[in-house]
């Protein structure tokens, strides 16, 4: 069975600073994908970034990058130059031979 | 530009009532899924479908039924509502294969259900 663990229920970061949100995963599938989603207070789920298990390079998307360490089974999200609008819940999720499995999320609060 | 449309957005049910949450997508996606979101629990998979006529159970299927008669629609039926089913429900769709990498899952805006 696939499992996602997010150990940080809440995080605070100063505006313009970088922040890392942790995600570890467990799977026996050789092929899988890892996603990060943002959920602002309005409730919608916003797709941020994807990393495939066979990708050699870490994924980047604007201010978001994914620090993928396959041997450690970790897929941490790095947000650079935090903005007030980054305050939200962030979910790590995995796709393998089943639909997306989500972690419990991390609530990020950006402080001015 | 509709994407995934969920109706209704809000619903209050009495214990024992039944209802159907509607989900429709216009992107010709093969995969569709239903999730429930409870505080501190993330999103948990209820049922999913990999194509018309094919459905399967997820992590928390009890008390829910689904069917997929068309590619576009994936309704979720609550058979006999219970207070434990109070939650926010999300429908999601995704393409199969390579397109999934670029676009991820597309989520509906959610249905907030309260069972009293």
PDB file of C-alpha atoms in Angstrom:
ATOM      1  CA  UNK A   1       0.000   0.000   0.000  1.00  0.00           C
ATOM      2  CA  UNK A   2       1.105   3.527  -0.683  1.00  0.00           C
ATOM      3  CA  UNK A   3       1.509   5.982   2.165  1.00  0.00           C
ATOM      4  CA  UNK A   4       2.394   9.654   2.423  1.00  0.00           C
ATOM      5  CA  UNK A   5       3.651  11.212   5.641  1.00  0.00           C
ATOM      6  CA  UNK A   6       3.779  14.935   6.319  1.00  0.00           C
ATOM      7  CA  UNK A   7       5.190  15.477   9.788  1.00  0.00           C
ATOM      8  CA  UNK A   8       4.744  19.255  10.045  1.00  0.00           C
ATOM      9  CA  UNK A   9       1.158  20.167  10.937  1.00  0.00           C
ATOM     10  CA  UNK A  10       2.018  23.870  10.797  1.00  0.00           C
ATOM     11  CA  UNK A  11       4.876  26.075   9.651  1.00  0.00           C
ATOM     12  CA  UNK A  12       5.634  29.775   9.863  1.00  0.00           C
ATOM     13  CA  UNK A  13       7.898  31.656   7.491  1.00  0.00           C
ATOM     14  CA  UNK A  14       8.875  35.285   7.126  1.00  0.00           C
ATOM     15  CA  UNK A  15       7.888  36.985   3.904  1.00  0.00           C
ATOM     16  CA  UNK A  16      10.640  36.751   1.232  1.00  0.00           C
ATOM     17  CA  UNK A  17      12.313  33.831   3.021  1.00  0.00           C
ATOM     18  CA  UNK A  18      12.500  30.270   1.661  1.00  0.00           C
ATOM     19  CA  UNK A  19      10.663  27.408   3.354  1.00  0.00           C
ATOM     20  CA  UNK A  20      10.810  23.625   3.036  1.00  0.00           C
ATOM     21  CA  UNK A  21       7.757  21.449   3.573  1.00  0.00           C
ATOM     22  CA  UNK A  22       8.587  17.835   4.322  1.00  0.00           C
ATOM     23  CA  UNK A  23       7.080  14.774   2.673  1.00  0.00           C
ATOM     24  CA  UNK A  24       8.107  11.143   2.949  1.00  0.00           C
ATOM     25  CA  UNK A  25       6.447   8.301   1.121  1.00  0.00           C
ATOM     26  CA  UNK A  26       6.273   4.561   1.110  1.00  0.00           C
ATOM     27  CA  UNK A  27       5.505   2.354  -1.854  1.00  0.00           C
ATOM     28  CA  UNK A  28       6.562  -0.932  -3.389  1.00  0.00           C
ATOM     29  CA  UNK A  29       5.756   0.240  -6.916  1.00  0.00           C
ATOM     30  CA  UNK A  30       8.853   0.856  -9.039  1.00  0.00           C
ATOM     31  CA  UNK A  31       7.015   3.525 -11.023  1.00  0.00           C
ATOM     32  CA  UNK A  32       5.183   6.325  -9.269  1.00  0.00           C
ATOM     33  CA  UNK A  33       4.619  10.053  -9.288  1.00  0.00           C
ATOM     34  CA  UNK A  34       4.679  12.606  -6.524  1.00  0.00           C
ATOM     35  CA  UNK A  35       2.556  15.745  -6.494  1.00  0.00           C
ATOM     36  CA  UNK A  36       2.187  18.817  -4.365  1.00  0.00           C
ATOM     37  CA  UNK A  37      -1.114  20.661  -4.093  1.00  0.00           C
ATOM     38  CA  UNK A  38      -1.973  23.976  -2.460  1.00  0.00           C
ATOM     39  CA  UNK A  39      -5.324  24.543  -0.794  1.00  0.00           C
ATOM     40  CA  UNK A  40      -5.992  28.185   0.133  1.00  0.00           C
ATOM     41  CA  UNK A  41      -8.700  29.138   2.599  1.00  0.00           C
ATOM     42  CA  UNK A  42     -11.186  29.307  -0.276  1.00  0.00           C
ATOM     43  CA  UNK A  43     -10.940  25.523  -0.492  1.00  0.00           C
ATOM     44  CA  UNK A  44      -9.911  24.781  -4.063  1.00  0.00           C
ATOM     45  CA  UNK A  45      -7.088  22.341  -4.796  1.00  0.00           C
ATOM     46  CA  UNK A  46      -4.325  23.859  -6.912  1.00  0.00           C
ATOM     47  CA  UNK A  47      -1.726  21.651  -8.630  1.00  0.00           C
ATOM     48  CA  UNK A  48       1.796  22.960  -7.988  1.00  0.00           C
ATOM     49  CA  UNK A  49       4.446  20.516  -9.124  1.00  0.00           C
ATOM     50  CA  UNK A  50       5.094  16.912 -10.159  1.00  0.00           C
ATOM     51  CA  UNK A  51       8.083  14.574  -9.817  1.00  0.00           C
ATOM     52  CA  UNK A  52       8.298  11.181 -11.495  1.00  0.00           C
ATOM     53  CA  UNK A  53      10.140   8.306  -9.884  1.00  0.00           C
ATOM     54  CA  UNK A  54      12.449   7.937 -12.886  1.00  0.00           C
ATOM     55  CA  UNK A  55      13.198  11.641 -13.261  1.00  0.00           C
ATOM     56  CA  UNK A  56      16.890  12.325 -12.845  1.00  0.00           C
ATOM     57  CA  UNK A  57      16.512  16.004 -12.057  1.00  0.00           C
ATOM     58  CA  UNK A  58      14.461  17.708  -9.391  1.00  0.00           C
ATOM     59  CA  UNK A  59      11.299  19.332 -10.681  1.00  0.00           C
ATOM     60  CA  UNK A  60      10.991  23.111 -10.627  1.00  0.00           C
ATOM     61  CA  UNK A  61       8.033  25.362 -11.370  1.00  0.00           C
ATOM     62  CA  UNK A  62       8.614  29.043 -10.802  1.00  0.00           C
ATOM     63  CA  UNK A  63       9.195  29.606  -7.064  1.00  0.00           C
ATOM     64  CA  UNK A  64       8.434  25.943  -6.319  1.00  0.00           C
ATOM     65  CA  UNK A  65      10.992  23.187  -6.450  1.00  0.00           C
ATOM     66  CA  UNK A  66      10.844  19.608  -5.327  1.00  0.00           C
ATOM     67  CA  UNK A  67      13.804  18.161  -3.464  1.00  0.00           C
ATOM     68  CA  UNK A  68      13.521  14.522  -4.496  1.00  0.00           C
ATOM     69  CA  UNK A  69      15.695  12.015  -2.632  1.00  0.00           C
ATOM     70  CA  UNK A  70      14.656   8.617  -3.890  1.00  0.00           C
ATOM     71  CA  UNK A  71      16.843   6.550  -1.565  1.00  0.00           C
ATOM     72  CA  UNK A  72      15.375   8.348   1.437  1.00  0.00           C
ATOM     73  CA  UNK A  73      11.867   8.255  -0.080  1.00  0.00           C
ATOM     74  CA  UNK A  74      11.429  11.949   0.456  1.00  0.00           C
ATOM     75  CA  UNK A  75       9.921  14.619  -1.793  1.00  0.00           C
ATOM     76  CA  UNK A  76      10.145  17.919   0.011  1.00  0.00           C
ATOM     77  CA  UNK A  77       8.625  21.078  -1.429  1.00  0.00           C
ATOM     78  CA  UNK A  78      10.777  24.194  -1.371  1.00  0.00           C
ATOM     79  CA  UNK A  79       9.092  27.559  -1.789  1.00  0.00           C
ATOM     80  CA  UNK A  80      11.518  30.382  -2.442  1.00  0.00           C
ATOM     81  CA  UNK A  81      10.862  34.061  -1.694  1.00  0.00           C
ATOM     82  CA  UNK A  82       7.643  33.406   0.248  1.00  0.00           C
ATOM     83  CA  UNK A  83       4.710  35.711  -0.349  1.00  0.00           C
ATOM     84  CA  UNK A  84       1.676  36.447   1.814  1.00  0.00           C
ATOM     85  CA  UNK A  85      -0.440  34.678  -0.782  1.00  0.00           C
ATOM     86  CA  UNK A  86       1.462  31.452  -0.110  1.00  0.00           C
ATOM     87  CA  UNK A  87      -0.377  31.070   3.208  1.00  0.00           C
ATOM     88  CA  UNK A  88      -2.410  27.896   2.721  1.00  0.00           C
ATOM     89  CA  UNK A  89      -2.569  24.150   3.346  1.00  0.00           C
ATOM     90  CA  UNK A  90      -0.085  22.134   1.313  1.00  0.00           C
ATOM     91  CA  UNK A  91      -0.618  18.491   0.478  1.00  0.00           C
ATOM     92  CA  UNK A  92       1.875  15.964  -0.784  1.00  0.00           C
ATOM     93  CA  UNK A  93       0.334  13.140  -2.815  1.00  0.00           C
ATOM     94  CA  UNK A  94       1.459  10.011  -4.626  1.00  0.00           C
ATOM     95  CA  UNK A  95       0.190   8.300  -7.742  1.00  0.00           C
ATOM     96  CA  UNK A  96       1.159   4.735  -8.569  1.00  0.00           C
ATOM     97  CA  UNK A  97      -1.090   1.881  -9.509  1.00  0.00           C
ATOM     98  CA  UNK A  98      -3.897   3.548  -7.556  1.00  0.00           C
ATOM     99  CA  UNK A  99      -5.322   7.069  -7.643  1.00  0.00           C
ATOM    100  CA  UNK A 100      -3.720   9.853  -5.662  1.00  0.00           C
ATOM    101  CA  UNK A 101      -2.976   9.102  -2.019  1.00  0.00           C
ATOM    102  CA  UNK A 102      -2.613  12.234   0.107  1.00  0.00           C
ATOM    103  CA  UNK A 103      -0.731  13.149   3.224  1.00  0.00           C
ATOM    104  CA  UNK A 104      -2.481  14.992   6.044  1.00  0.00           C
ATOM    105  CA  UNK A 105      -1.076  18.318   4.966  1.00  0.00           C
ATOM    106  CA  UNK A 106       0.982  21.184   6.348  1.00  0.00           C
ATOM    107  CA  UNK A 107      -0.518  24.583   7.099  1.00  0.00           C
ATOM    108  CA  UNK A 108       1.910  27.301   6.026  1.00  0.00           C
ATOM    109  CA  UNK A 109       1.559  30.790   7.423  1.00  0.00           C
ATOM    110  CA  UNK A 110       3.600  33.597   5.869  1.00  0.00           C
ATOM    111  CA  UNK A 111       4.327  36.496   8.198  1.00  0.00           C
ATOM    112  CA  UNK A 112       4.885  40.050   6.957  1.00  0.00           C
TER     113      UNK A 112
ATOM    114  CA  UNK B   1     -13.542  26.090 -19.631  1.00  0.00           C
ATOM    115  CA  UNK B   2     -15.717  24.341 -17.057  1.00  0.00           C
ATOM    116  CA  UNK B   3     -13.247  21.633 -15.941  1.00  0.00           C
ATOM    117  CA  UNK B   4     -14.797  19.584 -13.119  1.00  0.00           C
ATOM    118  CA  UNK B   5     -18.242  20.693 -11.951  1.00  0.00           C
ATOM    119  CA  UNK B   6     -19.644  19.536  -8.628  1.00  0.00           C
ATOM    120  CA  UNK B   7     -23.179  20.110  -7.443  1.00  0.00           C
ATOM    121  CA  UNK B   8     -24.449  21.052  -4.968  1.00  0.00           C
ATOM    122  CA  UNK B   9     -21.896  23.224  -3.201  1.00  0.00           C
ATOM    123  CA  UNK B  10     -23.625  22.909   0.163  1.00  0.00           C
ATOM    124  CA  UNK B  11     -26.091  20.363   1.515  1.00  0.00           C
ATOM    125  CA  UNK B  12     -27.665  19.559   4.858  1.00  0.00           C
ATOM    126  CA  UNK B  13     -29.165  16.101   5.290  1.00  0.00           C
ATOM    127  CA  UNK B  14     -30.998  14.391   8.074  1.00  0.00           C
ATOM    128  CA  UNK B  15     -29.684  11.081   9.340  1.00  0.00           C
ATOM    129  CA  UNK B  16     -31.007   8.268   7.190  1.00  0.00           C
ATOM    130  CA  UNK B  17     -31.685  10.358   4.104  1.00  0.00           C
ATOM    131  CA  UNK B  18     -30.095   9.482   0.792  1.00  0.00           C
ATOM    132  CA  UNK B  19     -28.718  11.812  -1.823  1.00  0.00           C
ATOM    133  CA  UNK B  20     -26.458  11.981  -4.860  1.00  0.00           C
ATOM    134  CA  UNK B  21     -23.503  14.290  -5.261  1.00  0.00           C
ATOM    135  CA  UNK B  22     -23.032  15.126  -8.903  1.00  0.00           C
ATOM    136  CA  UNK B  23     -19.685  15.367 -10.694  1.00  0.00           C
ATOM    137  CA  UNK B  24     -19.172  16.154 -14.362  1.00  0.00           C
ATOM    138  CA  UNK B  25     -16.023  16.866 -16.366  1.00  0.00           C
ATOM    139  CA  UNK B  26     -15.682  18.139 -19.910  1.00  0.00           C
ATOM    140  CA  UNK B  27     -12.017  17.335 -20.519  1.00  0.00           C
ATOM    141  CA  UNK B  28     -12.506  13.768 -21.762  1.00  0.00           C
ATOM    142  CA  UNK B  29     -10.453  12.473 -18.838  1.00  0.00           C
ATOM    143  CA  UNK B  30     -10.325   8.729 -18.337  1.00  0.00           C
ATOM    144  CA  UNK B  31      -9.820   8.751 -14.568  1.00  0.00           C
ATOM    145  CA  UNK B  32     -12.281  10.116 -12.023  1.00  0.00           C
ATOM    146  CA  UNK B  33     -12.193   9.889  -8.241  1.00  0.00           C
ATOM    147  CA  UNK B  34     -14.120  10.931  -5.160  1.00  0.00           C
ATOM    148  CA  UNK B  35     -12.365  12.090  -1.994  1.00  0.00           C
ATOM    149  CA  UNK B  36     -13.567  13.260   1.361  1.00  0.00           C
ATOM    150  CA  UNK B  37     -11.659  15.826   3.405  1.00  0.00           C
ATOM    151  CA  UNK B  38     -11.940  15.928   7.165  1.00  0.00           C
ATOM    152  CA  UNK B  39      -9.945  18.213   9.492  1.00  0.00           C
ATOM    153  CA  UNK B  40      -6.469  16.835  10.149  1.00  0.00           C
ATOM    154  CA  UNK B  41      -7.022  13.845   7.842  1.00  0.00           C
ATOM    155  CA  UNK B  42      -6.044  15.121   4.438  1.00  0.00           C
ATOM    156  CA  UNK B  43      -8.036  13.781   1.499  1.00  0.00           C
ATOM    157  CA  UNK B  44      -9.120  10.168   1.605  1.00  0.00           C
ATOM    158  CA  UNK B  45     -10.181   8.201  -1.459  1.00  0.00           C
ATOM    159  CA  UNK B  46     -13.751   6.911  -1.462  1.00  0.00           C
ATOM    160  CA  UNK B  47     -14.221   5.409  -4.947  1.00  0.00           C
ATOM    161  CA  UNK B  48     -12.557   5.787  -8.286  1.00  0.00           C
ATOM    162  CA  UNK B  49     -13.022   4.908 -11.953  1.00  0.00           C
ATOM    163  CA  UNK B  50     -10.511   4.339 -14.729  1.00  0.00           C
ATOM    164  CA  UNK B  51     -13.110   4.517 -17.471  1.00  0.00           C
ATOM    165  CA  UNK B  52     -16.795   4.253 -18.293  1.00  0.00           C
ATOM    166  CA  UNK B  53     -18.275   1.119 -16.755  1.00  0.00           C
ATOM    167  CA  UNK B  54     -15.304   0.510 -14.433  1.00  0.00           C
ATOM    168  CA  UNK B  55     -15.291   1.485 -10.763  1.00  0.00           C
ATOM    169  CA  UNK B  56     -13.362   0.401  -7.703  1.00  0.00           C
ATOM    170  CA  UNK B  57     -13.246   1.072  -3.987  1.00  0.00           C
ATOM    171  CA  UNK B  58     -10.798   3.333  -2.281  1.00  0.00           C
ATOM    172  CA  UNK B  59      -9.802   3.692   1.355  1.00  0.00           C
ATOM    173  CA  UNK B  60     -13.196   4.658   2.824  1.00  0.00           C
ATOM    174  CA  UNK B  61     -15.964   3.240   0.586  1.00  0.00           C
ATOM    175  CA  UNK B  62     -18.531   2.176   3.189  1.00  0.00           C
ATOM    176  CA  UNK B  63     -21.844   3.984   2.914  1.00  0.00           C
ATOM    177  CA  UNK B  64     -21.186   5.230  -0.615  1.00  0.00           C
ATOM    178  CA  UNK B  65     -22.018   3.972  -4.100  1.00  0.00           C
ATOM    179  CA  UNK B  66     -20.759   5.094  -7.494  1.00  0.00           C
ATOM    180  CA  UNK B  67     -21.388   4.336 -11.131  1.00  0.00           C
ATOM    181  CA  UNK B  68     -19.761   5.543 -14.346  1.00  0.00           C
ATOM    182  CA  UNK B  69     -22.098   5.143 -17.284  1.00  0.00           C
ATOM    183  CA  UNK B  70     -20.409   7.890 -19.331  1.00  0.00           C
ATOM    184  CA  UNK B  71     -16.910   9.335 -19.503  1.00  0.00           C
ATOM    185  CA  UNK B  72     -18.193  12.715 -18.332  1.00  0.00           C
ATOM    186  CA  UNK B  73     -20.211  11.846 -15.215  1.00  0.00           C
ATOM    187  CA  UNK B  74     -19.291  10.177 -11.940  1.00  0.00           C
ATOM    188  CA  UNK B  75     -22.038  10.591  -9.313  1.00  0.00           C
ATOM    189  CA  UNK B  76     -21.531   9.647  -5.670  1.00  0.00           C
ATOM    190  CA  UNK B  77     -24.539   8.249  -3.812  1.00  0.00           C
ATOM    191  CA  UNK B  78     -24.956   8.330  -0.063  1.00  0.00           C
ATOM    192  CA  UNK B  79     -27.257   5.434   0.713  1.00  0.00           C
ATOM    193  CA  UNK B  80     -28.334   6.310   4.268  1.00  0.00           C
ATOM    194  CA  UNK B  81     -26.606   9.426   5.571  1.00  0.00           C
ATOM    195  CA  UNK B  82     -24.897   9.313   8.953  1.00  0.00           C
ATOM    196  CA  UNK B  83     -23.323  12.136  10.990  1.00  0.00           C
ATOM    197  CA  UNK B  84     -19.915  10.522  10.350  1.00  0.00           C
ATOM    198  CA  UNK B  85     -20.355  11.417   6.682  1.00  0.00           C
ATOM    199  CA  UNK B  86     -20.266  15.123   7.485  1.00  0.00           C
ATOM    200  CA  UNK B  87     -17.322  16.254   5.392  1.00  0.00           C
ATOM    201  CA  UNK B  88     -16.166  18.169   2.349  1.00  0.00           C
ATOM    202  CA  UNK B  89     -16.330  16.012  -0.768  1.00  0.00           C
ATOM    203  CA  UNK B  90     -14.093  16.538  -3.779  1.00  0.00           C
ATOM    204  CA  UNK B  91     -14.420  15.026  -7.195  1.00  0.00           C
ATOM    205  CA  UNK B  92     -11.286  14.873  -9.343  1.00  0.00           C
ATOM    206  CA  UNK B  93     -10.465  13.836 -12.866  1.00  0.00           C
ATOM    207  CA  UNK B  94      -7.224  13.183 -14.682  1.00  0.00           C
ATOM    208  CA  UNK B  95      -5.985  12.026 -18.053  1.00  0.00           C
ATOM    209  CA  UNK B  96      -4.181   8.746 -18.304  1.00  0.00           C
ATOM    210  CA  UNK B  97      -0.559   8.464 -19.251  1.00  0.00           C
ATOM    211  CA  UNK B  98       1.834  11.278 -20.007  1.00  0.00           C
ATOM    212  CA  UNK B  99      -0.661  14.128 -19.759  1.00  0.00           C
ATOM    213  CA  UNK B 100      -1.064  13.385 -16.062  1.00  0.00           C
ATOM    214  CA  UNK B 101       2.469  14.643 -15.496  1.00  0.00           C
ATOM    215  CA  UNK B 102       1.804  18.115 -16.825  1.00  0.00           C
ATOM    216  CA  UNK B 103      -1.674  18.710 -15.494  1.00  0.00           C
ATOM    217  CA  UNK B 104      -2.069  16.562 -12.403  1.00  0.00           C
ATOM    218  CA  UNK B 105      -5.549  15.875 -11.200  1.00  0.00           C
ATOM    219  CA  UNK B 106      -8.195  18.539 -11.765  1.00  0.00           C
ATOM    220  CA  UNK B 107     -10.426  19.001  -8.751  1.00  0.00           C
ATOM    221  CA  UNK B 108     -13.941  20.278  -8.481  1.00  0.00           C
ATOM    222  CA  UNK B 109     -14.699  23.075  -6.036  1.00  0.00           C
ATOM    223  CA  UNK B 110     -16.088  20.676  -3.440  1.00  0.00           C
ATOM    224  CA  UNK B 111     -19.400  19.920  -1.738  1.00  0.00           C
ATOM    225  CA  UNK B 112     -19.738  20.741   1.932  1.00  0.00           C
ATOM    226  CA  UNK B 113     -22.116  18.155   3.411  1.00  0.00           C
ATOM    227  CA  UNK B 114     -23.561  18.287   6.914  1.00  0.00           C
ATOM    228  CA  UNK B 115     -25.568  15.367   8.294  1.00  0.00           C
ATOM    229  CA  UNK B 116     -27.654  16.179  11.368  1.00  0.00           C
TER     230      UNK B 116
END
